[in-house]
Coordinates of C-alpha atoms and ligand atoms in Angstrom, one line a residue:
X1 CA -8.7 -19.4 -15.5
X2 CA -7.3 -19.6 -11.7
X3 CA -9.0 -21.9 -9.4
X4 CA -10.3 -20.4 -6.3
X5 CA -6.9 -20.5 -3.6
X6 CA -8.0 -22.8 -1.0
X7 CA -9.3 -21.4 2.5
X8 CA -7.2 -22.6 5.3
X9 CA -8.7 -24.4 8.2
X10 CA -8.8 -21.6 10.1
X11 CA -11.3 -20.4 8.3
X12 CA -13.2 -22.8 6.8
X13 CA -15.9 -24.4 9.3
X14 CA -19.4 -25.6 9.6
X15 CA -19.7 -28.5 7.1
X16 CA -16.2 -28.2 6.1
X17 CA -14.8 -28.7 8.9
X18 CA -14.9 -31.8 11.2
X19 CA -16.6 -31.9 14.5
X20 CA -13.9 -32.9 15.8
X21 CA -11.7 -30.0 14.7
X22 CA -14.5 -27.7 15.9
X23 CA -14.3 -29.5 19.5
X24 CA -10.7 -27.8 19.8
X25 CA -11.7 -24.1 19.2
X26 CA -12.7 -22.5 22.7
X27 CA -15.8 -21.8 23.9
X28 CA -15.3 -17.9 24.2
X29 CA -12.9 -15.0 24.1
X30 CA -10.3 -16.0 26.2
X31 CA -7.2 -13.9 27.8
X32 CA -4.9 -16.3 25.6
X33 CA -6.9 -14.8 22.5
X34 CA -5.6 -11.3 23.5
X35 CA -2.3 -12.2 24.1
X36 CA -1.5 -14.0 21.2
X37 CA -0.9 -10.6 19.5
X38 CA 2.9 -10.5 18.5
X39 CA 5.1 -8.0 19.4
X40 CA 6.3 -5.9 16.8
X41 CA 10.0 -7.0 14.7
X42 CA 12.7 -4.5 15.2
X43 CA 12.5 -1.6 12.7
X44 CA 8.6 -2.3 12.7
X45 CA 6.5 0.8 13.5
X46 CA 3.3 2.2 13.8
X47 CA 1.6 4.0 11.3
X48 CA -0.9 5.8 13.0
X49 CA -0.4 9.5 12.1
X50 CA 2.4 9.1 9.6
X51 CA 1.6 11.5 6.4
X52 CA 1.8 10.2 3.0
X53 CA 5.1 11.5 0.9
X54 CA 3.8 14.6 -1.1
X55 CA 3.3 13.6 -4.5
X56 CA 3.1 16.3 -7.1
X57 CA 1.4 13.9 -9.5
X58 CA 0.0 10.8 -8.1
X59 CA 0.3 7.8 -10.7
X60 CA -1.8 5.3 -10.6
X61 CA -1.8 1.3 -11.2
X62 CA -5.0 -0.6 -10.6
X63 CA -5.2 -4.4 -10.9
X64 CA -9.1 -5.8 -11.4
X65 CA -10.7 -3.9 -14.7
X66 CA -14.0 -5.8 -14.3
X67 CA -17.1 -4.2 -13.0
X68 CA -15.7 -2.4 -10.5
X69 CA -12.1 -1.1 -12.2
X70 CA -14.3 -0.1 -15.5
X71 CA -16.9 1.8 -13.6
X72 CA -13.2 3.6 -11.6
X73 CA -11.2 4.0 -14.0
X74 CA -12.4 7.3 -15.2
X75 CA -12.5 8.9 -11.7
X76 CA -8.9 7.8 -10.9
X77 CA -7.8 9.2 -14.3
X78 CA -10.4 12.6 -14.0
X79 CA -8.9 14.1 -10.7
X80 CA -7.1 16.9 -10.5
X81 CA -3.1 16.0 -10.6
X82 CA -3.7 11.9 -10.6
X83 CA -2.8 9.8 -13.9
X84 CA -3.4 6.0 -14.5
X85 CA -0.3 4.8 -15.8
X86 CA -0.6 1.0 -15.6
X87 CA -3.5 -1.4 -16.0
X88 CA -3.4 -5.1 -15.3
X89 CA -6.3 -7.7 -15.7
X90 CA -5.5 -11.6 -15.8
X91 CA -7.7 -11.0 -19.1
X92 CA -5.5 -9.5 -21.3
X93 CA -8.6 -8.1 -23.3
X94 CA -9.8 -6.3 -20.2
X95 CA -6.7 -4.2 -19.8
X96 CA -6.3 -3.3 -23.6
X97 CA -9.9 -2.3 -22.9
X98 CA -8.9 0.1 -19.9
X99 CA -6.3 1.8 -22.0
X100 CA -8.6 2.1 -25.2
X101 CA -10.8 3.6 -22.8
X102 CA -8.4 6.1 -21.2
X103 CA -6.7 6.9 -24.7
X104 CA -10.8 7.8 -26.3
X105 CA -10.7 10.1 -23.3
X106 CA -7.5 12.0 -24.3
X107 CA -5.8 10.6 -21.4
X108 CA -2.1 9.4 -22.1
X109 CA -2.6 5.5 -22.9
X110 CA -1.2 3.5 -19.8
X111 CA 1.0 -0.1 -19.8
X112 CA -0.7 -3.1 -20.1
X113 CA -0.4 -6.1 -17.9
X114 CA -2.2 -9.6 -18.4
X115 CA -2.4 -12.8 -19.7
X116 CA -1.4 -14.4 -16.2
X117 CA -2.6 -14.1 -13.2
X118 CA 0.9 -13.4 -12.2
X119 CA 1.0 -10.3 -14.8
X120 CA 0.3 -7.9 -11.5
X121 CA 3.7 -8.6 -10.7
X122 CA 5.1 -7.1 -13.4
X123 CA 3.4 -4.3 -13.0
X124 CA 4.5 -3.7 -9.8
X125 CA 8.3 -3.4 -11.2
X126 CA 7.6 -0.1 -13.2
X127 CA 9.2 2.7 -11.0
X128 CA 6.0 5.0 -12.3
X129 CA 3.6 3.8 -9.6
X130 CA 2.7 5.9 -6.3
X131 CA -0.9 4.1 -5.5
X132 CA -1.7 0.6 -6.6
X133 CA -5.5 0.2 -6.9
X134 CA -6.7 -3.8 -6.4
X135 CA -10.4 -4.2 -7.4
X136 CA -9.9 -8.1 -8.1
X137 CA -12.4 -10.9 -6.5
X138 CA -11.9 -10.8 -2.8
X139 CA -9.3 -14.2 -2.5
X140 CA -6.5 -12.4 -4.7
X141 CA -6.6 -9.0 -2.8
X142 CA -4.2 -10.2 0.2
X143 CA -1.5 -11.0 -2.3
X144 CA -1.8 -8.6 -4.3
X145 CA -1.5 -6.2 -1.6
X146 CA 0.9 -7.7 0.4
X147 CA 3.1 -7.7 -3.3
X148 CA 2.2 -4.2 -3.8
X149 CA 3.5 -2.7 -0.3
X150 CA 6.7 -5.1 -0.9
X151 CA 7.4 -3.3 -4.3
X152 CA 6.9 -0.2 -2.6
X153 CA 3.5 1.4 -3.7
X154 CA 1.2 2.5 -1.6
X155 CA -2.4 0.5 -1.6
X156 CA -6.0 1.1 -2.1
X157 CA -7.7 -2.1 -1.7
X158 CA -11.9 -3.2 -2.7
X159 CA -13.3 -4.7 0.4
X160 CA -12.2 -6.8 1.8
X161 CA -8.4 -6.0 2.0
X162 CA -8.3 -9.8 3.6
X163 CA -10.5 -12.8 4.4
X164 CA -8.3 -14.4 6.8
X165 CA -7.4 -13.2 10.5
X166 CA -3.4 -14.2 9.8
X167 CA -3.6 -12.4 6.3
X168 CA -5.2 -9.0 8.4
X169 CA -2.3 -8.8 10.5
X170 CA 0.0 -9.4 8.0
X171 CA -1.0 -6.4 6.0
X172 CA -0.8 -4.3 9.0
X173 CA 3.0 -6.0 9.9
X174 CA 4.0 -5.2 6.4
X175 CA 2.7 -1.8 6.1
X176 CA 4.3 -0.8 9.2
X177 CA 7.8 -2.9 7.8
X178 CA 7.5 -1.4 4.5
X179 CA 6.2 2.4 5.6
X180 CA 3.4 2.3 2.7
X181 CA -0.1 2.8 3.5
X182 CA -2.6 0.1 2.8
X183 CA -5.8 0.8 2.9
X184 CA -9.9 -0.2 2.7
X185 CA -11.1 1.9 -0.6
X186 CA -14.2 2.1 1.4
X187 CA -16.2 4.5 -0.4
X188 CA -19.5 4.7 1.6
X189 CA -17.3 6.4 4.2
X190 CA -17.4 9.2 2.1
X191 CA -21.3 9.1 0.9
X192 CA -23.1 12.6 2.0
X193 CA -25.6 11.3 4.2
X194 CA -22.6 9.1 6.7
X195 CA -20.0 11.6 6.5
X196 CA -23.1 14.6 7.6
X197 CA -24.0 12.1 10.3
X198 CA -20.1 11.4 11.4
X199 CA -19.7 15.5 12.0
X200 CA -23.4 15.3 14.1
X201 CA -22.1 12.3 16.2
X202 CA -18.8 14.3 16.7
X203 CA -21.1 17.6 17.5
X204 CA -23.2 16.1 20.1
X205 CA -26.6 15.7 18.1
X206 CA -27.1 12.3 19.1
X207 CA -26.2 12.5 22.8
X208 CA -23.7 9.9 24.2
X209 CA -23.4 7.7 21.0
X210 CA -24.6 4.2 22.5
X211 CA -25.4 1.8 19.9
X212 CA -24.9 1.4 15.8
X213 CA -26.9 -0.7 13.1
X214 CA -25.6 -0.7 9.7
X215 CA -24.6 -3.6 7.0
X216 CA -25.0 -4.2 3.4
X217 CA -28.2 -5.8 2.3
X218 CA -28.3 -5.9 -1.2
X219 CA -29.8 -8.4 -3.5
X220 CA -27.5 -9.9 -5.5
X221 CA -29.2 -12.8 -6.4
X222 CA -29.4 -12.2 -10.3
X223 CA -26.2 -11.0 -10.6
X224 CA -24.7 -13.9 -8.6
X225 CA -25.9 -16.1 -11.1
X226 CA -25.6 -14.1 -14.5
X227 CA -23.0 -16.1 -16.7
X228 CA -21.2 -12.6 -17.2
X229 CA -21.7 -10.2 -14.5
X230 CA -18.8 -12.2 -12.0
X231 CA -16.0 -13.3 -13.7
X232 CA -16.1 -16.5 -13.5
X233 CA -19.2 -16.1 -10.7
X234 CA -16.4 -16.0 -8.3
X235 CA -18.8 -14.4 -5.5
X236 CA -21.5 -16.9 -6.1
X237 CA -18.7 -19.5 -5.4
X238 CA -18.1 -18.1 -1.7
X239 CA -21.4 -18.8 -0.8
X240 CA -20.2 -22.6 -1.5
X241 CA -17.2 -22.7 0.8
X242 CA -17.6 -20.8 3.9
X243 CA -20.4 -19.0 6.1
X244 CA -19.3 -15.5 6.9
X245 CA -20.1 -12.2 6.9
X246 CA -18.5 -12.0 3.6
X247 CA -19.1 -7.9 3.0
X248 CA -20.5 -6.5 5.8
X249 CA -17.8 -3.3 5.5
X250 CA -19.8 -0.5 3.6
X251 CA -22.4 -0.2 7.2
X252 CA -20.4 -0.7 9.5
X253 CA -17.3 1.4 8.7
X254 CA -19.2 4.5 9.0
X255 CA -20.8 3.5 12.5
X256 CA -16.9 3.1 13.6
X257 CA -15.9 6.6 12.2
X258 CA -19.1 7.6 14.4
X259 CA -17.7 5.4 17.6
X260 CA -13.8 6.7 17.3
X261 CA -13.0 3.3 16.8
X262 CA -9.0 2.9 16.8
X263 CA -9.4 6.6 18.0
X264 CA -10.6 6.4 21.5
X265 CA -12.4 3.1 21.2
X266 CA -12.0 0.1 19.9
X267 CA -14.2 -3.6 18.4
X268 CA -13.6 -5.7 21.4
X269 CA -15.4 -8.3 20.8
X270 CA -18.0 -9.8 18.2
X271 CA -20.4 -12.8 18.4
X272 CA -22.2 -14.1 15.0
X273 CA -25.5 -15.6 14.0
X274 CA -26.8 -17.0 10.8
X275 CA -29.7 -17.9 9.4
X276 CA -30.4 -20.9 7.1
X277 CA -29.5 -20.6 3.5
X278 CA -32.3 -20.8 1.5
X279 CA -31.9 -18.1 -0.8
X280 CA -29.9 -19.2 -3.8
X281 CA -31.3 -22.6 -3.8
X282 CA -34.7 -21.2 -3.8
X283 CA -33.6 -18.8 -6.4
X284 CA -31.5 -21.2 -8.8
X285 CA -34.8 -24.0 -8.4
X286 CA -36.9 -20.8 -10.5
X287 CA -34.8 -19.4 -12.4
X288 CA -31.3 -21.9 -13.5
X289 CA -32.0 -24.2 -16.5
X290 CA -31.1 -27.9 -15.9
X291 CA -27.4 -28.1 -16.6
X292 CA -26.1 -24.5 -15.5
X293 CA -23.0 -24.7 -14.0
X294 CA -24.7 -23.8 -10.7
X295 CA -26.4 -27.0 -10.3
X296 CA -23.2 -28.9 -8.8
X297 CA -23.2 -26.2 -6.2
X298 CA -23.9 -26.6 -2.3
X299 CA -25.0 -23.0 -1.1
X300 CA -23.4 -23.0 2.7
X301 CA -23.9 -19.3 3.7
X302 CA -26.2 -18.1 5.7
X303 CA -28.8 -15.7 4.4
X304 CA -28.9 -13.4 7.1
X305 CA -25.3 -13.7 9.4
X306 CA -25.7 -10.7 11.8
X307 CA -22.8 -9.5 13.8
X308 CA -22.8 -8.1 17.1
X309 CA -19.7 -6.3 18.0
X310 CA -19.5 -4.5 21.8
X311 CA -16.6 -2.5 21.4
X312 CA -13.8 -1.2 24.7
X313 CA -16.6 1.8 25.9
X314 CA -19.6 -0.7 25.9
X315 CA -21.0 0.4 22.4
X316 CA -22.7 -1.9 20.6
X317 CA -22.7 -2.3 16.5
X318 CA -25.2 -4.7 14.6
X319 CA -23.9 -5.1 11.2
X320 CA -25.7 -7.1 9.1
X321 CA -24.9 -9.1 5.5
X322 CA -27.3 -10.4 3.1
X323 CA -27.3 -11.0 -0.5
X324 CA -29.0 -13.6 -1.7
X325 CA -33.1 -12.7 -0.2
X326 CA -35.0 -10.7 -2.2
X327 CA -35.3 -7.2 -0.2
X328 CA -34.8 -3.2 -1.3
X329 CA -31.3 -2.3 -1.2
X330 CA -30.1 -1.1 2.3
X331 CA -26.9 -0.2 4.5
X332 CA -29.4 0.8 7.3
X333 CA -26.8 3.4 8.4
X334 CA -28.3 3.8 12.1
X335 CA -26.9 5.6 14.6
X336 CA -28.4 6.3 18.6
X337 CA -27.4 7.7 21.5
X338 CA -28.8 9.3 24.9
X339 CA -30.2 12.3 22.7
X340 CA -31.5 10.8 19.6
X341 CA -31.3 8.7 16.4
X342 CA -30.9 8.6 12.9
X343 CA -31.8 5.8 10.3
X344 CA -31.3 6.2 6.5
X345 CA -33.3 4.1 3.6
X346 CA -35.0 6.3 4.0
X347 CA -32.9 9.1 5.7
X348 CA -35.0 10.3 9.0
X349 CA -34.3 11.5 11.7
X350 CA -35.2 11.8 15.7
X351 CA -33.4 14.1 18.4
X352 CA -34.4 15.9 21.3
X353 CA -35.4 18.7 21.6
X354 CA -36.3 18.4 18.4
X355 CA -38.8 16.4 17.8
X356 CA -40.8 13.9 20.0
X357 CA -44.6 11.7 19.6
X358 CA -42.7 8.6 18.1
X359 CA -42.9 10.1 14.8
X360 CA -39.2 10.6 12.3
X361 CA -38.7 13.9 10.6
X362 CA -36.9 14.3 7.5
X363 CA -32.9 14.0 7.4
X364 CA -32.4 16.4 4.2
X365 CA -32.3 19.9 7.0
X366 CA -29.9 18.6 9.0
X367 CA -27.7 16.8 6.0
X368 CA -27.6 20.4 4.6
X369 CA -26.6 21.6 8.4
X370 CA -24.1 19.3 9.0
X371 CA -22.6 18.8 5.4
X372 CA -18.9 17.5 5.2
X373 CA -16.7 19.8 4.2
X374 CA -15.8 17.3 1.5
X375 CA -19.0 17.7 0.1
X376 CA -19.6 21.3 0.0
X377 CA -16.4 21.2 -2.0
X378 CA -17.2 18.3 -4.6
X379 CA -21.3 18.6 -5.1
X380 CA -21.5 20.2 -8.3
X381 CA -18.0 18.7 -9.4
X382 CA -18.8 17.3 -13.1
X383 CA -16.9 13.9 -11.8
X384 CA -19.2 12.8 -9.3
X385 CA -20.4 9.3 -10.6
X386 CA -20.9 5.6 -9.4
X387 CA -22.6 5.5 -6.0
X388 CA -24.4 8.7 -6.0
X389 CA -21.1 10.5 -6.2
X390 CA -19.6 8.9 -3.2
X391 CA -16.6 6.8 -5.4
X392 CA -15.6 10.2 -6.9
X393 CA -15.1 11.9 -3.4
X394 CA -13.4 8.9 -2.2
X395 CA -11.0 9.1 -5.1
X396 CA -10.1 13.1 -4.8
X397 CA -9.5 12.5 -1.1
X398 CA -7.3 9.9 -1.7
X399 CA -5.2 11.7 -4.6
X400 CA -5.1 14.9 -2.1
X401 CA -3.8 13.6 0.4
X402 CA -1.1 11.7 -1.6
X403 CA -0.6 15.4 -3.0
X404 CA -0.6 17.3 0.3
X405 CA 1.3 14.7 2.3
X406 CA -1.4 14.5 4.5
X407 CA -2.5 11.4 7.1
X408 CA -4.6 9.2 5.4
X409 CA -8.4 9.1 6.6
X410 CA -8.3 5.3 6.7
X411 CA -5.1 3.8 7.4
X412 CA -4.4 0.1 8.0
X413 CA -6.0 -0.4 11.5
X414 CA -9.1 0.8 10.4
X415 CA -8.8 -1.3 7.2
X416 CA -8.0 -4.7 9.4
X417 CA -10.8 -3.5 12.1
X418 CA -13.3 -3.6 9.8
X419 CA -12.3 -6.1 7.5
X420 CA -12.2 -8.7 10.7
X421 CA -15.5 -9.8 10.7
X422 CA -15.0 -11.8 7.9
X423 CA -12.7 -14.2 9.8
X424 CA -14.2 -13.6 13.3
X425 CA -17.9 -14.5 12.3
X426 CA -16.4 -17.9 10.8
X427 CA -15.2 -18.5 14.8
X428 CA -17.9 -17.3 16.5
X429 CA -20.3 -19.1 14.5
X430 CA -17.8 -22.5 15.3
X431 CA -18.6 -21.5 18.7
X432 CA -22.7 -21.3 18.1
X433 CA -22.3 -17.6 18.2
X434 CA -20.3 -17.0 21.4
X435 CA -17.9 -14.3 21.6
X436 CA -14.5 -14.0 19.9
X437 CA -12.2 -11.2 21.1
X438 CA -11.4 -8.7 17.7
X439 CA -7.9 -8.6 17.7
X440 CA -6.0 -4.7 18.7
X441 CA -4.7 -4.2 15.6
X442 CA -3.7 -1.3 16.9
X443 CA -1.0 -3.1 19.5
X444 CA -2.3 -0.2 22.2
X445 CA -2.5 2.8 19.7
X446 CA -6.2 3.1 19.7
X447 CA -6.6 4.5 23.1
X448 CA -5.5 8.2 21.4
X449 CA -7.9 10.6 19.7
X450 CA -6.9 11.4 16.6
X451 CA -8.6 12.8 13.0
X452 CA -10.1 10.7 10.5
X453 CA -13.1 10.9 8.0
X454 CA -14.1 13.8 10.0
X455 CA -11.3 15.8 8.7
X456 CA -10.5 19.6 8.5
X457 CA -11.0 21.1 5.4
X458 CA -7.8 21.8 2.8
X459 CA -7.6 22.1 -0.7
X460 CA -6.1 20.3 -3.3
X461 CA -2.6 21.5 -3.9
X462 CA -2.2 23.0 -7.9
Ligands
LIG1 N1 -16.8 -0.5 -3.2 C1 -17.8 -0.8 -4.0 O1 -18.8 -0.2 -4.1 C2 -17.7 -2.1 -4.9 C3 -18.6 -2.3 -5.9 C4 -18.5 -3.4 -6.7 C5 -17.4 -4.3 -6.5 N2 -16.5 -4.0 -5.5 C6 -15.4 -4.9 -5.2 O2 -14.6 -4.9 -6.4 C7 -13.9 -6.2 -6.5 C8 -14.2 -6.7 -8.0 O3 -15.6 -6.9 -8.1 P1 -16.2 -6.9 -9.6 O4 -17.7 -6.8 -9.5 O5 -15.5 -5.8 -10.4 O6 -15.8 -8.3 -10.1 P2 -15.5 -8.7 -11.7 O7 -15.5 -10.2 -11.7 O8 -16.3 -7.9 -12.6 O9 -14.0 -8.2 -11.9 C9 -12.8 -8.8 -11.3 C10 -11.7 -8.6 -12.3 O10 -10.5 -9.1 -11.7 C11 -9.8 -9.8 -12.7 N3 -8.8 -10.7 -12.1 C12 -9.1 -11.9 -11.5 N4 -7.9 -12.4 -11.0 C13 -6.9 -11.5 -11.4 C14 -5.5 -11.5 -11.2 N5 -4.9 -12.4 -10.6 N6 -4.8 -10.4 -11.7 C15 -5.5 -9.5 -12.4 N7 -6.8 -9.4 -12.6 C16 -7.5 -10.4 -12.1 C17 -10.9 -10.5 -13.5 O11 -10.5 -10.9 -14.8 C18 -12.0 -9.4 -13.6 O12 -11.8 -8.6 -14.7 C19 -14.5 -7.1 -5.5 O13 -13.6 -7.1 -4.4 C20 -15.8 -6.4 -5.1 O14 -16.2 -6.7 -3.7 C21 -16.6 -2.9 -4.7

């Protein structure tokens, strides 16, 4: 099986990197940080607002049939006017799985790719391909997306759609070369509760929006060291090799929907803490029998690594990542402002004129109020799956605006945005959590309002 690609220096810090290496990183954002962004090559543009081809059929590849490509496979192939027509999994066994799975269904039984873990490439010859779906362990997905916009397909990428700051901008410089979108398949953009509380932010509910708290606390702990859940327990291994806010994407990308961000605002800068990691250790001395595997491994991440982003209009965004303390699952998905606030897990609620004496109401009245056109469209849909129905809503949005030639709700500035404290918490943590200036991916294009998630209603064409 592939090693693990190694993590460039830029990256990699804390104990893997020397003290002296550290000593050269700056103490804080600096001017030079800023303008260090290259200008764009000739016949490079932006691809804020450009529409997708209109596709009478979108066609389908996905790379990655593991947990995640299994548990998608049927949505991708279950909306109206999509087909998967190529699978690919570096286990051969796992795409021949795919395409018994799709055939049982009545679907038409798509190409297999595998054996390799250079089989993707192949599949990214065939001339049948509009979308190329990656759902691979998070080192593969900047080659494999980078190869897919160079083949010409357009891509939906698992999160993150990068680990490194140099790999983010060379998605965005390749999806502006190659005119494909690439793009974060983040599906809690599209759950009912953050895409109600995107159209109340945009509505006024909450006042002047002020501050954001969101993340993805979720203990993984079990999984991370089950012997079958992670191929290979490739995400237990990243816990070995760098301290980051590996996955921090599915809290905080709704809080930027609710901020504008590349839409009016924009991350401007983001400082990093972490707390000591004790969790896998503690959970592999009580649970891992003498000999596992895990047993030659150093757990470097922090438990808790909180980021603190202050974006261009003085907002403020706490996203959060921890999976390896034991805790009910949580994206927080908090959201204040002058006028009020909302928290979820449990959803509540508290805005004036409202409510008032301290105490939280209930969040299901004004979910129902404030519902996303999206949903009112897709609740009783039969489809509606993984996620609490969010994945399957992700997935028709996707197809119809492929269909429709419509802008895509999250292009690749949004995907690099919030993709970017992966990299930047591994500098600002260098720095004993001072400030590292997040990167315009944008090169001046975020100052425009513009639609996104909150989008107007349209059907999908027949
Ligand atoms: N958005 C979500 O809610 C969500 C949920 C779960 C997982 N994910 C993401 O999905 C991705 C996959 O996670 P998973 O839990 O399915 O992991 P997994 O280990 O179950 O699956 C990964 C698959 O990729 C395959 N693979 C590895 N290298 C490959 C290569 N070079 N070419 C082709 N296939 C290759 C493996 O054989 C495996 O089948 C991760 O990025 C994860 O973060 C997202």
């Amino acid at each position: 099986m592939a090693d693990l690609p190694s993590v460039s220096r830029r990256t990699l810090f804390g104990g893997a990197l020397a003290a002296g290496a550290l000593a050269a990183i700056p103490a804080s954002a600096t001017a030079a940080e800023e303008a260090a962004i290259s200008p764009r090559r000739p016949g490079q543009r932006s691809m804020i607002g450009v529409p997708f081809e209109r596709h009478q059929t979108v066609r389908i590849g996905m790379i990655g049939l593991g947990n995640r490509g299994m548990s998608m496979i049927g949505g991708w192939s279950a909306v109206p006017g999509a087909a998967v027509t190529a699978v690919c999994d570096i286990r051969a066994e796992r795409a021949k799985a795919a395409a018994d799975k799709l055939a049982a269904a009545g679907k038409p039984r798509p190409a297999e790719y595998g054996g390799s873990a250079e089989a993707y490439k192949k599949m990214l010859a065939r001339d049948d391909i509009d979308l190329v779906y990656i759902a691979t362990p998070w080192e593969f997905h900047y080659p494999q997306g980078k190869a897919a916009l160079l083949a010409g397909k357009h891509v939906g990428v698992e999160l993150p759609i990068a680990t490194e700051l140099d790999q983010l901008w060379d998605l965005v410089d390749t999806s502006e070369q190659t005119r494909k979108h690439l793009f974060l398949a983040e599906n809690c953009s599209y759950g009912r509760n953050e895409l109600a509380i995107l159209k109340m932010a945009h509505e006024g509910v909450f006042g002047e929006v002020t501050n954001g708290h969101g993340g993805y606390l979720h203990d993984l702990r079990e999984l991370l060291f089950s012997d079958t859940y992670y191929t290979d327990a490739w995400r237990r291994k990243w816990h070995t090799r760098s301290t980051a806010s590996f996955y921090p994407m599915h809290g905080l990308a709704p809080i930027a929907a609710c901020m504008d961000v590349n839409r009016g605002d924009r991350f401007a800068t983001l400082r990093a803490t972490a707390t000591e990691p004790k969790g896998l250790a503690d959970y592999r001395k009580r649970h891992m029998p003498p000999g596992h595997p895990s047993w030659k491994e150093t757990y470097i991440n922090g438990d808790l690594v909180t980021c603190l982003i202050e974006t261009e209009q003085g907002r403020i965004i706490r996203a959060e990542h921890d999976v390896s303390s034991p805790r009910p699952y949580s994206r927080i998905n908090s959201l204040a402002g002058s006028r009020g606030i909302v928290e979820d897990y449990p959803a509540r609620i508290y805005v004036e004129p409202d409510h008032g004496g301290h105490a939280w109401k209930d969040f299901g009245p004004y979910r129902e109020r404030h519902d996303h056109w999206l949903w009112k469209t897709l609740k009783d849909d039969p489809n509606l799956g993984g996620h609490g129905g969010m994945d399957y809503v992700l997935q028709w949005r996707i197809v119809q605006q492929m269909r429709a030639g419509l802008v895509p709700d999250i292009d690749v500035y949004d995907s690099a945005a919030w993709c970017s404290p992966v990299p930047l918490s591994v500098v600002s943590l260098a720095r004993g959590g001072k400030p590292v200036a997040v990167p315009d991916f944008t090169r001046g294009g975020w100052t425009k309002a513009r639609p996104g998630l909150d989008s107007q209603p349209s059907e999908m064409p027949g």
